[in-house]
Structure formats: C-alpha cells, structure tokens
Amino acid sequence: LLLRFFGKTIELPFLELVGKLCNKVLLPVALGQALRATPVKDFYTKNSAFFKRLQEMVLLGIVWNAFCNAFTRGLGLEFSHAIALLTM
C-alpha cells in the first residue's frame, strides 16, 4: 500500500523467497521437532537456564545489528517521504 502511495513498484523472485523461507524457518523448526524425541531434550532440560540466556543474547544481537545497519545504510527513504510517513 505504501509503495502504491509513493508510486513505486517492486518485483520479487517467488521461488527464491520460498527457498530462503524453508532454509531459515521451516528447516530449523522441523529439526527442532525431530530432536525432541532424542536424548537432546534431556540435555536441554538440564541446561535450560544457559540456553535461555543464550537465546536472549542472540536476539539482542540480531536487534542491535538491524538497528546499526539501518543507520549505517540509511533508512532508504527520501526526506519528504519520511515526513509524510511520520505525519500519518
């Protein structure tokens, strides 16, 4: 909707996006579900505090990286478009 508002169009390679989705989301979820039936689940249960802290640190790193990249590369908006978005 915003792209139409600003008069821009984009083309997305559908098969490439589906492949990336499978690699980044579906494969790890399927692997995690498969590992639940193995002794790895017991190891995770015994060390759950460590894994919870590790999960928080990784998530914080991802957010920090996205924040830094946004300001390093710029937000990709022209000033007038940014003002229009802020006033909406």
XYZ file of N, CA and C in Angstrom:
264
model
N 0.831 -1.189 0.000
C 0.000 0.000 0.000
C 0.876 1.253 0.000
N 1.930 1.230 0.815
C 2.817 2.399 0.842
C 3.556 2.565 -0.481
N 3.943 1.445 -1.094
C 4.633 1.550 -2.382
C 3.724 2.176 -3.432
N 2.447 1.805 -3.426
C 1.497 2.393 -4.373
C 1.303 3.884 -4.069
N 1.287 4.235 -2.791
C 1.129 5.634 -2.395
C 2.268 6.487 -2.937
N 3.481 5.943 -2.887
C 4.638 6.696 -3.354
C 4.917 6.479 -4.836
N 4.097 5.650 -5.505
C 4.245 5.453 -6.940
C 5.410 4.568 -7.320
N 5.759 3.604 -6.508
C 6.880 2.710 -6.798
C 6.373 1.287 -6.908
N 7.099 0.459 -7.637
C 6.771 -0.960 -7.737
C 8.027 -1.775 -7.473
N 7.823 -3.017 -7.071
C 8.937 -3.926 -6.861
C 8.574 -5.275 -7.466
N 9.586 -6.032 -7.824
C 9.392 -7.388 -8.300
C 10.154 -8.317 -7.376
N 9.495 -9.376 -6.953
C 10.100 -10.326 -6.029
C 10.230 -11.696 -6.685
N 11.400 -12.320 -6.583
C 11.568 -13.676 -7.118
C 10.913 -14.691 -6.175
N 9.737 -15.187 -6.548
C 8.925 -16.013 -5.666
C 9.641 -17.298 -5.232
N 10.211 -18.046 -6.172
C 10.852 -19.320 -5.820
C 12.071 -19.114 -4.921
N 12.815 -18.060 -5.153
C 13.972 -17.761 -4.301
C 13.521 -17.424 -2.882
N 12.423 -16.675 -2.761
C 11.897 -16.330 -1.438
C 11.395 -17.565 -0.700
N 10.726 -18.470 -1.405
C 10.238 -19.694 -0.773
C 11.414 -20.549 -0.317
N 12.449 -20.631 -1.119
C 13.644 -21.390 -0.738
C 14.305 -20.818 0.505
N 14.427 -19.505 0.565
C 15.023 -18.870 1.745
C 14.148 -19.071 2.981
N 12.831 -19.000 2.802
C 11.915 -19.245 3.912
C 12.088 -20.657 4.452
N 12.182 -21.622 3.563
C 12.369 -23.012 4.001
C 13.679 -23.179 4.762
N 14.749 -22.565 4.269
C 16.053 -22.698 4.918
C 16.115 -22.000 6.267
N 15.475 -20.853 6.375
C 15.608 -20.059 7.591
C 14.534 -20.333 8.630
N 13.384 -20.878 8.237
C 12.291 -21.078 9.183
C 11.880 -22.536 9.280
N 11.473 -23.098 8.166
C 10.887 -24.439 8.205
C 11.901 -25.524 8.558
N 13.107 -25.458 8.009
C 14.125 -26.466 8.313
C 14.514 -26.464 9.792
N 14.812 -25.310 10.412
C 15.130 -25.327 11.843
C 13.966 -25.804 12.716
N 12.737 -25.450 12.357
C 11.583 -25.893 13.138
C 11.426 -27.404 13.034
N 11.557 -27.941 11.828
C 11.446 -29.388 11.642
C 12.570 -30.116 12.366
N 13.773 -29.577 12.319
C 14.903 -30.190 13.022
C 14.677 -30.166 14.531
N 14.181 -29.060 15.041
C 13.897 -28.959 16.472
C 12.828 -29.939 16.912
N 11.796 -30.101 16.104
C 10.744 -31.061 16.439
C 11.283 -32.488 16.416
N 12.165 -32.781 15.473
C 12.750 -34.119 15.397
C 13.664 -34.385 16.594
N 14.386 -33.372 17.061
C 15.309 -33.556 18.183
C 14.581 -33.741 19.509
N 13.314 -33.380 19.576
C 12.565 -33.549 20.825
C 12.411 -35.014 21.211
N 12.488 -35.907 20.244
C 12.326 -37.337 20.502
C 13.653 -38.024 20.829
N 14.728 -37.266 20.958
C 16.050 -37.841 21.223
C 16.519 -37.413 22.612
N 17.654 -37.952 23.063
C 18.207 -37.534 24.368
C 18.628 -36.071 24.433
N 18.640 -35.378 23.307
C 19.000 -33.955 23.302
C 18.013 -33.163 24.157
N 16.767 -33.607 24.202
C 15.758 -32.909 25.005
C 16.138 -32.920 26.484
N 16.645 -34.042 26.975
C 17.078 -34.119 28.373
C 18.238 -33.162 28.638
N 19.189 -33.087 27.695
C 20.321 -32.169 27.838
C 19.823 -30.726 27.903
N 18.856 -30.396 27.041
C 18.300 -29.052 27.041
C 17.594 -28.752 28.362
N 16.857 -29.719 28.871
C 16.125 -29.517 30.127
C 17.089 -29.266 31.286
N 18.181 -29.993 31.320
C 19.165 -29.818 32.403
C 19.874 -28.467 32.325
N 20.057 -27.959 31.130
C 20.792 -26.704 30.928
C 19.886 -25.585 30.424
N 18.633 -25.600 30.810
C 17.677 -24.638 30.256
C 18.009 -23.192 30.613
N 18.582 -22.949 31.782
C 18.936 -21.575 32.159
C 19.997 -21.015 31.210
N 20.989 -21.837 30.882
C 22.029 -21.401 29.943
C 21.440 -21.113 28.568
N 20.589 -22.009 28.081
C 20.001 -21.828 26.760
C 19.060 -20.630 26.718
N 18.381 -20.350 27.815
C 17.512 -19.176 27.853
C 18.347 -17.899 27.754
N 19.450 -17.847 28.474
C 20.343 -16.682 28.414
C 20.957 -16.553 27.017
N 21.350 -17.678 26.429
C 21.922 -17.664 25.080
C 20.901 -17.149 24.070
N 19.668 -17.592 24.200
C 18.599 -17.143 23.312
C 18.395 -15.636 23.423
N 18.411 -15.112 24.629
C 18.243 -13.673 24.832
C 19.397 -12.886 24.227
N 20.611 -13.393 24.374
C 21.778 -12.700 23.842
C 21.772 -12.701 22.312
N 21.380 -13.821 21.707
C 21.312 -13.885 20.252
C 20.249 -12.925 19.729
N 19.097 -12.898 20.365
C 18.036 -11.980 19.954
C 18.476 -10.529 20.098
N 19.137 -10.209 21.189
C 19.658 -8.854 21.382
C 20.669 -8.501 20.299
N 21.517 -9.454 19.931
C 22.489 -9.220 18.861
C 21.821 -8.964 17.524
N 20.748 -9.703 17.231
C 20.024 -9.500 15.973
C 19.398 -8.108 15.936
N 18.768 -7.709 17.025
C 18.143 -6.385 17.082
C 19.202 -5.291 16.970
N 20.316 -5.451 17.667
C 21.384 -4.459 17.611
C 21.941 -4.343 16.197
N 22.128 -5.473 15.534
C 22.643 -5.480 14.170
C 21.682 -4.767 13.229
N 20.397 -5.039 13.336
C 19.410 -4.379 12.483
C 19.390 -2.878 12.745
N 19.478 -2.477 13.999
C 19.488 -1.062 14.363
C 20.700 -0.357 13.762
N 21.864 -0.969 13.912
C 23.088 -0.355 13.390
C 23.076 -0.293 11.866
N 22.611 -1.356 11.217
C 22.554 -1.357 9.753
C 21.592 -0.308 9.227
N 20.509 -0.067 9.929
C 19.535 0.928 9.484
C 20.160 2.313 9.423
N 21.009 2.635 10.374
C 21.612 3.959 10.390
C 22.890 4.025 9.569
N 23.551 2.894 9.364
C 24.751 2.883 8.539
C 24.402 3.041 7.074
N 23.394 2.312 6.621
C 22.989 2.344 5.221
C 21.969 3.431 4.931
N 21.402 3.989 5.945
C 20.313 4.940 5.739
C 18.997 4.179 5.729
N 17.929 4.881 5.916
C 16.629 4.222 6.006
C 16.014 3.951 4.648
N 16.620 4.426 3.570
C 16.111 4.157 2.244
C 14.904 4.999 1.868
N 14.693 6.084 2.572
C 13.562 6.970 2.288
C 14.075 8.361 1.953
N 13.364 8.990 1.063
C 13.645 10.403 0.842
C 13.069 11.186 2.016
N 13.610 12.354 2.258
C 13.190 13.142 3.409
C 11.702 13.459 3.351
N 11.195 13.824 2.190
C 9.780 14.176 2.076
C 8.880 12.965 2.353
N 9.306 11.785 1.925
C 8.526 10.583 2.199
C 8.543 10.245 3.689
N 9.683 10.430 4.329
C 9.775 10.163 5.767
C 8.854 11.092 6.551
N 8.819 12.355 6.160
C 7.919 13.320 6.829
C 6.469 12.918 6.627
N 6.114 12.470 5.408
C 4.746 12.041 5.133
C 4.363 10.844 5.984
N 5.291 9.899 6.137
C 5.012 8.727 6.981
C 4.867 9.100 8.442
N 5.673 10.022 8.913
C 5.609 10.421 10.315
C 4.333 11.184 10.639
N 3.795 11.884 9.662
C 2.585 12.646 9.930
C 1.322 11.786 9.829
N 1.433 10.604 9.258
C 0.255 9.715 9.144
C -0.127 9.121 10.460
